[in-house]
Short mmCIF file of C-alpha atoms in Angstrom, two decimals:
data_model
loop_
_atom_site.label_atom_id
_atom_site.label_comp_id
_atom_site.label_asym_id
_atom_site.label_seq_id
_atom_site.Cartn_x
_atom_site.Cartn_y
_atom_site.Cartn_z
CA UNK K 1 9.82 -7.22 -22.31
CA UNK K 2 8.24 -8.41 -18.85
CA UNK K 3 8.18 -12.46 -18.38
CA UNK K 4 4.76 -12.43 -17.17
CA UNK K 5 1.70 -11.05 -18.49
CA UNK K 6 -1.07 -8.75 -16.74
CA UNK K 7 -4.49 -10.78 -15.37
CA UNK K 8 -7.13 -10.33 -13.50
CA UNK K 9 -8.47 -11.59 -10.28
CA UNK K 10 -6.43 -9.58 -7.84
CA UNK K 11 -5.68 -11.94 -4.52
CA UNK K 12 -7.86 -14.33 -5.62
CA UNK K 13 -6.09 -14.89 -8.93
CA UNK K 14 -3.39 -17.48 -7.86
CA UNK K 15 -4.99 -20.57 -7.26
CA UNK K 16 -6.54 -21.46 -3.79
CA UNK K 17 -7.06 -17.97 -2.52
CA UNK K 18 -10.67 -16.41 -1.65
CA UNK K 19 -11.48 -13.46 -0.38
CA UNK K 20 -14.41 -11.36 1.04
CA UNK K 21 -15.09 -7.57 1.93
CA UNK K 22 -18.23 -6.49 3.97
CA UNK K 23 -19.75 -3.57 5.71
CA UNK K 24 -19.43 -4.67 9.80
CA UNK K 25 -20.43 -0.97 10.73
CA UNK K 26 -17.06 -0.02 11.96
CA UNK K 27 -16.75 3.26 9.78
CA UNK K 28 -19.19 5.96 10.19
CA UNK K 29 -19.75 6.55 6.92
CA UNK K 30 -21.43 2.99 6.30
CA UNK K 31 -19.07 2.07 3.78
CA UNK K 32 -17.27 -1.44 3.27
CA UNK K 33 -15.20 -1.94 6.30
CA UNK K 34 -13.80 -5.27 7.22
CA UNK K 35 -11.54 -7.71 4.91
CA UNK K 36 -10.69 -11.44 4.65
CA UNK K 37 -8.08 -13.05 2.67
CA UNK K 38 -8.10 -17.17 3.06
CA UNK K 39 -5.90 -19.45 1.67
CA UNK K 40 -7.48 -23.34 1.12
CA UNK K 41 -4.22 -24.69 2.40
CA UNK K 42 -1.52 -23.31 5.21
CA UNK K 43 1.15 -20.85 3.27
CA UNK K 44 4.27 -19.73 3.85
CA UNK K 45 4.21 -16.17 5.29
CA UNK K 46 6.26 -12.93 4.95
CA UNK K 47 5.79 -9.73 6.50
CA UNK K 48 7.31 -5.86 6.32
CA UNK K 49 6.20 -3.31 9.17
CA UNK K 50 6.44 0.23 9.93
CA UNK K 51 9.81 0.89 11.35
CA UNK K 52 7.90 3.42 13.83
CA UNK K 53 8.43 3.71 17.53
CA UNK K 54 5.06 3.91 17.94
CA UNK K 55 3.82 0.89 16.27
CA UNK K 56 -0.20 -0.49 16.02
CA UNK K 57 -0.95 -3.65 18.03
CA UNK K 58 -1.97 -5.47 14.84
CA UNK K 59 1.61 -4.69 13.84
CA UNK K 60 3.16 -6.28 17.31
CA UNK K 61 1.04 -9.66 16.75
CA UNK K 62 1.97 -9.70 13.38
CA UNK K 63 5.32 -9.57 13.94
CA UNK K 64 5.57 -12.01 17.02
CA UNK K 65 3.55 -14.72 15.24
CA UNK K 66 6.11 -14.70 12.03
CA UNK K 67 8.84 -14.86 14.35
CA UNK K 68 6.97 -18.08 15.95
CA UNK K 69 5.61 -19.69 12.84
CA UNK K 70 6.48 -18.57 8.68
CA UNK K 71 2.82 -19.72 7.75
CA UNK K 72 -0.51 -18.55 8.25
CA UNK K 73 -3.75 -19.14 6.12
CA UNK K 74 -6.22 -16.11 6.51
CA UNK K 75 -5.30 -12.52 7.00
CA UNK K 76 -8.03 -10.34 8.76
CA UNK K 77 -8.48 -6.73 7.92
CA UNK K 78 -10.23 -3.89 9.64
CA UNK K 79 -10.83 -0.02 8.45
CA UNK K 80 -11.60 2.54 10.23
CA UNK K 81 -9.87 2.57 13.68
CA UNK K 82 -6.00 2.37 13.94
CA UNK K 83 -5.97 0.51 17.10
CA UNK K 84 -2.56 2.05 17.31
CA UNK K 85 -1.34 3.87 21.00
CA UNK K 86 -4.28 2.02 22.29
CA UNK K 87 -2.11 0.22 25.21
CA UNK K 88 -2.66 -3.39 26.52
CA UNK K 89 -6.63 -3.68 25.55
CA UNK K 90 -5.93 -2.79 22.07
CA UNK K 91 -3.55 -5.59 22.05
CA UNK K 92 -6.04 -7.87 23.32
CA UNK K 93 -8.48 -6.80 20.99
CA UNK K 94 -6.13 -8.16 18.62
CA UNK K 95 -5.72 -11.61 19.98
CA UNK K 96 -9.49 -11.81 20.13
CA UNK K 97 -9.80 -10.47 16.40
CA UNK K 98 -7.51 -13.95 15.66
CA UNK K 99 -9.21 -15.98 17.89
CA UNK K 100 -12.62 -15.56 16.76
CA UNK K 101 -11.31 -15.99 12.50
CA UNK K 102 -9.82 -18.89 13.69
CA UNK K 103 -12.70 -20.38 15.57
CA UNK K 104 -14.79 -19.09 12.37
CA UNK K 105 -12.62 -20.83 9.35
CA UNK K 106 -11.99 -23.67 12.08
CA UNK K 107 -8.08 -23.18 11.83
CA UNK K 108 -6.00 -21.94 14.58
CA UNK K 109 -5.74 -18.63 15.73
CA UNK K 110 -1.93 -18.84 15.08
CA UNK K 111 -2.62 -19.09 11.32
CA UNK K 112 -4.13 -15.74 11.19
CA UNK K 113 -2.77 -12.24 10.51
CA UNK K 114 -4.45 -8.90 11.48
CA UNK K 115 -4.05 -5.59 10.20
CA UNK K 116 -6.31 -1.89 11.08
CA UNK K 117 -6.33 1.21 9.27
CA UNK K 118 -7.80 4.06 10.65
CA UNK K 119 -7.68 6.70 13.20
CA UNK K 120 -4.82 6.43 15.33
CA UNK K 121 -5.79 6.11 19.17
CA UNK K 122 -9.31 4.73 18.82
CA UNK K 123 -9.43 0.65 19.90
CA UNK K 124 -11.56 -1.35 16.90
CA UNK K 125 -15.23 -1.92 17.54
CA UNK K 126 -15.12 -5.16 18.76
CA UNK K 127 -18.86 -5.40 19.21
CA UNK K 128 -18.88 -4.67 15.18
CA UNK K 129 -16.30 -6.79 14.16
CA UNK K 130 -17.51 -9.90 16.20
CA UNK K 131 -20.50 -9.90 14.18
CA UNK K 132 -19.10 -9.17 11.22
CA UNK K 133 -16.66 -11.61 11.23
CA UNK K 134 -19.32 -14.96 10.47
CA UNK K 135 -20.61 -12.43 8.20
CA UNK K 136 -17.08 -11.80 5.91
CA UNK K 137 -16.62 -15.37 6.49
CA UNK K 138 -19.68 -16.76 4.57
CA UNK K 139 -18.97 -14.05 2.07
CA UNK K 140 -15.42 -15.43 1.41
CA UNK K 141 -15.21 -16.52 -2.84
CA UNK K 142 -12.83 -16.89 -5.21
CA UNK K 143 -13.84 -13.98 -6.91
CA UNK K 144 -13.51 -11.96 -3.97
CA UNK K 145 -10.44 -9.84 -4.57
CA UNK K 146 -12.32 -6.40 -5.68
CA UNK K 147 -14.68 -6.73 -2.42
CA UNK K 148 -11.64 -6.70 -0.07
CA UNK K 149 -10.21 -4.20 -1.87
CA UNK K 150 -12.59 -1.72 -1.55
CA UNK K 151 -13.12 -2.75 2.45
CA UNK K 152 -9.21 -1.90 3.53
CA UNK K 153 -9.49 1.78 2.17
CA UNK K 154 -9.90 5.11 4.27
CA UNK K 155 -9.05 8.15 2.05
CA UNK K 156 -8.25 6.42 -0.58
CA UNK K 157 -10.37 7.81 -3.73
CA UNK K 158 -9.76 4.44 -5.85
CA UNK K 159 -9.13 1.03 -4.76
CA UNK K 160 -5.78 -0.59 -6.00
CA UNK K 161 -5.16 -4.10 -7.65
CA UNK K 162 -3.03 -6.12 -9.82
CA UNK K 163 -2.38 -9.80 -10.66
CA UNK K 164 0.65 -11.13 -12.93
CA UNK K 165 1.09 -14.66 -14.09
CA UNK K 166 4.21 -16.17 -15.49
CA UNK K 167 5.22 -20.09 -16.09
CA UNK K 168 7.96 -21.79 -13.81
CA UNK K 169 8.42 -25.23 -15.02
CA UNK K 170 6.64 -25.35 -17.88
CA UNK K 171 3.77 -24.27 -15.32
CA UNK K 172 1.61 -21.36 -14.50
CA UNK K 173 2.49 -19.49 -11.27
CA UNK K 174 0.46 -16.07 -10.12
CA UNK K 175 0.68 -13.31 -7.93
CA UNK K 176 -1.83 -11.05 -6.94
CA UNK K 177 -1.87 -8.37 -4.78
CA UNK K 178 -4.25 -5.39 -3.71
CA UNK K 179 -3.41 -2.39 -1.31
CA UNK K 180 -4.19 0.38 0.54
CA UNK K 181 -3.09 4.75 1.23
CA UNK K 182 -3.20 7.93 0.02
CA UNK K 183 -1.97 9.81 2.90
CA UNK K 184 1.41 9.64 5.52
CA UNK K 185 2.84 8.25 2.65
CA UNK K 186 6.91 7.88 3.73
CA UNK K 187 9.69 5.11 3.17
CA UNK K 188 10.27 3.27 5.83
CA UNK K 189 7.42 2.28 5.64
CA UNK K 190 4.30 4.42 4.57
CA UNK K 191 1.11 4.59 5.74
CA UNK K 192 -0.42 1.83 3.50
CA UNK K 193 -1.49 -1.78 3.52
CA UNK K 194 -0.88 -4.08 1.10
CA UNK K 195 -1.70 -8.15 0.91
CA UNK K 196 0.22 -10.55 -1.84
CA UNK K 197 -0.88 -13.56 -2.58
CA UNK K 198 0.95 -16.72 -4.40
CA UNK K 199 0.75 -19.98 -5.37
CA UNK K 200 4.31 -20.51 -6.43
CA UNK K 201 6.43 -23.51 -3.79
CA UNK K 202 9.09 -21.28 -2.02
CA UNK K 203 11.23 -21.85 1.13
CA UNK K 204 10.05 -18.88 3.78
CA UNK K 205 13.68 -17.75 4.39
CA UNK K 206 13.99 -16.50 0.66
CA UNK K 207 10.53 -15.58 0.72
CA UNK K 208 11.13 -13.14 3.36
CA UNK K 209 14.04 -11.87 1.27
CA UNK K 210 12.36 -11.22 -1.56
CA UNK K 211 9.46 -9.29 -0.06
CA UNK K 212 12.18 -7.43 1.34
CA UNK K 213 14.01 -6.54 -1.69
CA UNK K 214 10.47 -6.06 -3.13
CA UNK K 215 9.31 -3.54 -0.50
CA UNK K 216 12.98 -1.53 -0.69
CA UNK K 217 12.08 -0.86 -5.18
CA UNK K 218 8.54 -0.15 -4.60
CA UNK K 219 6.79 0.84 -1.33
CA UNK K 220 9.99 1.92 -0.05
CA UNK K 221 10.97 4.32 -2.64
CA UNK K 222 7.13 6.07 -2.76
CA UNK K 223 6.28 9.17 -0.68
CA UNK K 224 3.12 11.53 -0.55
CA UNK K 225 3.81 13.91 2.32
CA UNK K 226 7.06 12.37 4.49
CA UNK K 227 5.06 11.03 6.82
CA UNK K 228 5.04 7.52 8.18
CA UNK K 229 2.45 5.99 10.34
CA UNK K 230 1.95 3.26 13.07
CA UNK K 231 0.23 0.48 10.97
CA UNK K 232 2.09 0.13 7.73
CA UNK K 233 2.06 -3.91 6.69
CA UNK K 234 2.89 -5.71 3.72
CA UNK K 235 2.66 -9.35 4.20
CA UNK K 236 2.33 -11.79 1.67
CA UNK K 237 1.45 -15.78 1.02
CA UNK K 238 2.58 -18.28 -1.29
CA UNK K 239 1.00 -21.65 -0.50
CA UNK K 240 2.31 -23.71 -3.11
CA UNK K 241 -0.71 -24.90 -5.12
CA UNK K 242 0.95 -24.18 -8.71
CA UNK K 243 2.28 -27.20 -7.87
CA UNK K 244 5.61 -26.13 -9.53
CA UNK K 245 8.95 -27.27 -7.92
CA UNK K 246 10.13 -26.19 -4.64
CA UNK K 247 12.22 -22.79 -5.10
CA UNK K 248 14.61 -23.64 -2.34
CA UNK K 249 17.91 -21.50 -3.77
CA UNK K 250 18.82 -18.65 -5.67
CA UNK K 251 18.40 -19.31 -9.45
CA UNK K 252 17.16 -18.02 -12.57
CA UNK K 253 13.51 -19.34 -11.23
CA UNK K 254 14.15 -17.60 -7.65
CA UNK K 255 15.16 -14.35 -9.87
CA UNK K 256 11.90 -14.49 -12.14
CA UNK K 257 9.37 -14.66 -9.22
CA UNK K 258 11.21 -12.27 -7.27
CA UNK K 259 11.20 -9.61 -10.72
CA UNK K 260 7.29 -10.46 -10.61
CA UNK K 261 7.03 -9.80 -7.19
CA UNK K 262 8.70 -6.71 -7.45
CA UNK K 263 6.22 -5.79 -10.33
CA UNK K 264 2.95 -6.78 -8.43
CA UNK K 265 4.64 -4.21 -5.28
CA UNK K 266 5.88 -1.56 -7.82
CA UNK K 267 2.17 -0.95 -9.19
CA UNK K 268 0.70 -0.79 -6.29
CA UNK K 269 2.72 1.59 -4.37
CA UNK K 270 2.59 3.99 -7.40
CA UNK K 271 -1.33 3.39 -7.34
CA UNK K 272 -0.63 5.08 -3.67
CA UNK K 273 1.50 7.35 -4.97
CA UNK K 274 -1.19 8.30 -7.98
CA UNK K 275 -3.77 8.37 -5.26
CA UNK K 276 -1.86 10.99 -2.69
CA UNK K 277 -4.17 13.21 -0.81
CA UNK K 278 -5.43 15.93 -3.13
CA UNK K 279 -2.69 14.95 -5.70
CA UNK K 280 -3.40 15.48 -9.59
CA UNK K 281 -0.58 13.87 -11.21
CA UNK K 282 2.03 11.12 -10.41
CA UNK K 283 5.90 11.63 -10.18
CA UNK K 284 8.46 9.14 -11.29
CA UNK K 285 11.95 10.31 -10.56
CA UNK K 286 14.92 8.22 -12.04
CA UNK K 287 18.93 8.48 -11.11
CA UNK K 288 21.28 7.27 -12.81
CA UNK K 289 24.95 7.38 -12.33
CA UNK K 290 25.11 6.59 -8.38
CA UNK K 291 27.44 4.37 -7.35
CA UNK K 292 25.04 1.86 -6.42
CA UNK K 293 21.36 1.37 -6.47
CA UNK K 294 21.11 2.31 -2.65
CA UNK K 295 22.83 5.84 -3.71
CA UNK K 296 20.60 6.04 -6.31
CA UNK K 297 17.16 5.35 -4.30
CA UNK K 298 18.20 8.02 -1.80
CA UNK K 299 18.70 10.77 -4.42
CA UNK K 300 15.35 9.59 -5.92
CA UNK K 301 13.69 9.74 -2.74
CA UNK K 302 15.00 12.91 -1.52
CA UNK K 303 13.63 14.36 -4.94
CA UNK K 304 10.18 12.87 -5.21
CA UNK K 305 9.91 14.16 -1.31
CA UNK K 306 11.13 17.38 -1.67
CA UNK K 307 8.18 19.47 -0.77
CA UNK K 308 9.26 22.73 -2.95
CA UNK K 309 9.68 19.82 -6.07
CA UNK K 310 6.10 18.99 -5.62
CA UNK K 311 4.44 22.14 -5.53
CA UNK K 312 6.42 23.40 -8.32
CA UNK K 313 5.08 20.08 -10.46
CA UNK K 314 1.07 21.22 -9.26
CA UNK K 315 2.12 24.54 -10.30
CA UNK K 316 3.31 23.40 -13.47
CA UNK K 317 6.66 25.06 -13.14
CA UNK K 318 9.16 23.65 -14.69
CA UNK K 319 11.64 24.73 -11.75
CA UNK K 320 14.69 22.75 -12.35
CA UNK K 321 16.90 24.27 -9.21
CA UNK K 322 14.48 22.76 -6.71
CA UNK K 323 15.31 19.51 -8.23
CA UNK K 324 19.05 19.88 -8.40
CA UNK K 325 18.79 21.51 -4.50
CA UNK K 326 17.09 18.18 -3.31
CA UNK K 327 19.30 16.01 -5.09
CA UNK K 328 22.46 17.87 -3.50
CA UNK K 329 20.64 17.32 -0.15
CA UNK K 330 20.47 13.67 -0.09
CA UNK K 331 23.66 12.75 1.79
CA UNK K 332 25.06 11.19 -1.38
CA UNK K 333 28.22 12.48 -2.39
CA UNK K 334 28.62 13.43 -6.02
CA UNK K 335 30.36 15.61 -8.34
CA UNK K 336 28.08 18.76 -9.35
CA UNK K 337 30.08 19.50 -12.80
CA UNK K 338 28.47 15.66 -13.62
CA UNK K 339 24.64 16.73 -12.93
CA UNK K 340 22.27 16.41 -15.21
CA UNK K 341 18.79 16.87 -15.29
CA UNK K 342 15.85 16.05 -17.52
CA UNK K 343 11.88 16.66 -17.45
CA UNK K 344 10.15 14.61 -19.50
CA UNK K 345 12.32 15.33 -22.96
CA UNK K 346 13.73 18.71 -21.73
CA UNK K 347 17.54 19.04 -21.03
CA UNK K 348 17.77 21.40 -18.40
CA UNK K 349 21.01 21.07 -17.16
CA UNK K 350 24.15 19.51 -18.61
CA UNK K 351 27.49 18.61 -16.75
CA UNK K 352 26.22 21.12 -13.95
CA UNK K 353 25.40 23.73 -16.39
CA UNK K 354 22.04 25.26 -17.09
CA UNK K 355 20.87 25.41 -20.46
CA UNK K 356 17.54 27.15 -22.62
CA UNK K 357 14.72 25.63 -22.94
CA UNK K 358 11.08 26.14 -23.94
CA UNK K 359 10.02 26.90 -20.62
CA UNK K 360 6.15 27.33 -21.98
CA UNK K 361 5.95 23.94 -23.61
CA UNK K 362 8.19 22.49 -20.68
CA UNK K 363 4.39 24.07 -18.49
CA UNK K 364 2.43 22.23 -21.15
CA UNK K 365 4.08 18.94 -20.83
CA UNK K 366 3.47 19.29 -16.68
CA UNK K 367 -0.24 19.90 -17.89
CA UNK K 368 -0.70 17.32 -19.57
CA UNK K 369 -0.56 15.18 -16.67
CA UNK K 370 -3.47 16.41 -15.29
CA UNK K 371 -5.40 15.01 -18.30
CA UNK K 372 -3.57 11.80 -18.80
CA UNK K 373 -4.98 8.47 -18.66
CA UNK K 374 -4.56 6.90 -14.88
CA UNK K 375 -0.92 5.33 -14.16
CA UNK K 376 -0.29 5.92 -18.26
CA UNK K 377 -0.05 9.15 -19.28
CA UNK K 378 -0.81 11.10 -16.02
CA UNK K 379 3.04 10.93 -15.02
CA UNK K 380 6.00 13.57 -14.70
CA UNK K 381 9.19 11.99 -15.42
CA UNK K 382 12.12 13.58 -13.66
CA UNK K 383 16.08 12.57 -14.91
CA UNK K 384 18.65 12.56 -12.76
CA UNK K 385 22.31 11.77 -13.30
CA UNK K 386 24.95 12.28 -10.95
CA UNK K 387 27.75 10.66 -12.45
CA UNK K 388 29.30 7.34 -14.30
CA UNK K 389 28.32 4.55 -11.93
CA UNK K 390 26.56 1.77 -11.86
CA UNK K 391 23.62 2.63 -9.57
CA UNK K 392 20.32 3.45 -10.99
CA UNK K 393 17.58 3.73 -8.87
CA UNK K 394 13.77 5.41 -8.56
CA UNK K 395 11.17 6.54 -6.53
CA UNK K 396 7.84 7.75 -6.78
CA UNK K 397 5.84 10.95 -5.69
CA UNK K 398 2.73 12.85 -6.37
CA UNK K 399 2.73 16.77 -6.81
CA UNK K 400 1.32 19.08 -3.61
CA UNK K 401 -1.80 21.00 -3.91
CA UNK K 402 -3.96 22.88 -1.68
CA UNK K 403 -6.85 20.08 -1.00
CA UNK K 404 -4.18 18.07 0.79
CA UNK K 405 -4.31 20.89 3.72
CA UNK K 406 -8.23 20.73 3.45
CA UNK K 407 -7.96 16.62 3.44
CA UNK K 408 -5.86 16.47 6.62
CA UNK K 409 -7.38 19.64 8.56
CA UNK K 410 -10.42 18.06 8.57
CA UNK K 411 -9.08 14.40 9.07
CA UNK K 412 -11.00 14.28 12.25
CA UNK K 413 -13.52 16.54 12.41
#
């Protein structure tokens, strides 16, 4: 059983966190497009980017100011252009984005993170967002959360949310988190957003770790279509106003925010996984028998990826040599008289050797997905062992189907 318990409130459920999500008139389509996340108090800051050559100006300020400074108090969010290959005056549009939250919440500019989703190549609409921003400043509450949410999404068809809360010291400590993607969904990173928020006292270096470990089992280990994008940002706050004890060194109370860290990051990036372009189902591919979790992430990665895997899964073909072909792809070395595989509760193979199955209720289980109730029951479990380690790792995927094409053909246009 999990040492925390599910809540609501998103970002705004640990304590002194608002938030606010307006429509500045930076998407076409007149829908919510500018977010604000502000902490009452400065917080310690972490941050995971893209690992892209080609990475968004939001991401290079981002990144510079963490380097300079593990706090900040208000993260800024735009939707609708990239501002990524936009050269020196998307920078700068940047840096004024900062400047003008700062001037706004009356904190410096050096407290605030950006971030822009969008179309890559097109510089934000700065006249837009300079009026917008008094506006998604007076809008800021602390019941805020679900407004923001919607205002960071693109082609996303639901918005995605969580908040945990477990006690540290005989006290309550939260974490709350919402996110953003559906498409160029990759490791490394993919093409999502996502904000954490804390209230839990924590040194920044293992801060930083643990968002790191927590990225690595969650939106490291998802993947839509293999591709990666320019903007991807997780960055998180914990500012300390549990008022719990300073987590300064690893410990069992380091270990049990970290576990609900990694919970808060593991929903969300299989809400992006869930919410793949054109995708009807979720995958969830486990391997077991690696010899070590790394091993065992790769194989799961390679699976969930594999492009023939998926569009057997929307096909509901229970096509078990597509599975054990990606799996022997990975790069991981491993014995094929020791592979097994499983979908859902069908043995298909068995120390590397095939075996009969109901192949027409094997269909019907893939079906059933279709129908099942969102993140619950609308997910394809795929097996995996290799072997007799240690190493157990798993990734997450959605299935391939034809409106993905019609999705990103018209992406544009």
């Amino acid at each position: 059983m999990a040492d925390w318990q599910k809540i609501t409130g998103g970002v705004t459920a640990p304590r002194g966190y608002q938030a606010a999500g307006i429509t500045a008139g930076l998407k076409p389509s007149g829908l919510p497009d500018l977010a604000l996340i502000f902490s009452e108090v400065e917080a310690i800051a972490a941050g995971v980017f893209t690992t892209s050559q080609v990475k968004a100006a939001c991401v290079e300020y981002c990144r510079q100011r963490l380097q300079a400074k593990h706090s900040a108090r208000a993260i800024l969010c735009n939707a609708g252009q990239a501002n990524a290959a936009t050269g020196t005056q998307g920078y700068l549009d940047t840096l004024e984005s900062a400047m003008a939250v700062g001037q706004a919440l009356n904190i410096p500019s050096e407290s605030v993170l950006v971030a822009s989703t969008g179309v890559i190549g097109q510089r934000i609409k700065m006249d837009a967002l300079r009026s917008g921003i008094p506006k998604v400043v007076a809008a800021l509450s602390e019941t805020g959360s679900d407004a923001a949410a919607g205002a960071i999404i693109t082609t996303d068809l639901v918005t995605k949310s969580i908040a945990l809360e477990t006690t540290i010291s005989e006290r309550p400590v939260r974490i709350g988190g919402i996110a953003k993607g559906s498409g160029m969904i990759h490791p490394n990173m993919a093409t999502m957003l996502s904000f954490v928020t804390c209230d839990a006292v924590v040194s920044p270096h293992l801060w930083q770790q643990m968002l790191a470990r927590a990225a690595d089992r969650s939106f490291n280990s998802i993947t839509v279509d293999g591709d990666t994008s320019t903007n991807d940002s997780l960055i998180a706050l914990a500012n300390g106003q549990s008022r719990t004890p300073a987590i300064t060194e690893w410990g069992a109370e380091a270990e049990k925010l970290e576990a609900m860290l990694t919970a808060v990051c593991q929903h969300l990036a299989k809400a992006i996984a869930r919410d793949g372009e054109g995708a009807t189902c979720l995958i969830e591919v486990e391997v077991t028998g690696a010899h070590d979790e790394l091993s065992a992430r790769q194989i799961a990665k390679t699976i969930a990826g594999s492009s023939l895997v998926k569009s057997a899964i929307f096909g509901r073909d229970p096509n078990w040599g597509r599975i054990a072909a990606a799996a022997g792809r990975a790069g991981i070395p491993f014995e094929q008289e020791n592979l097994q595989i499983k979908l859902g509760n069908f043995l298909m193979l068995e120390n590397g050797q095939p075996l009969q199955f109901d192949r027409a209720a094997a269909s019907a289980y893939l079906k059933t997905a279709v129908a099942g109730a969102y993140l619950q029951q609308d997910t394809v479990l795929i097996s995996v062992n290799v072997g007799n380690g240690y190493g157990v790792g798993k990734a997450w995927g959605c299935d391939l189907s034809y409106d993905y094409v019609r999705i990103n053909a018209e992406y544009t246009t």
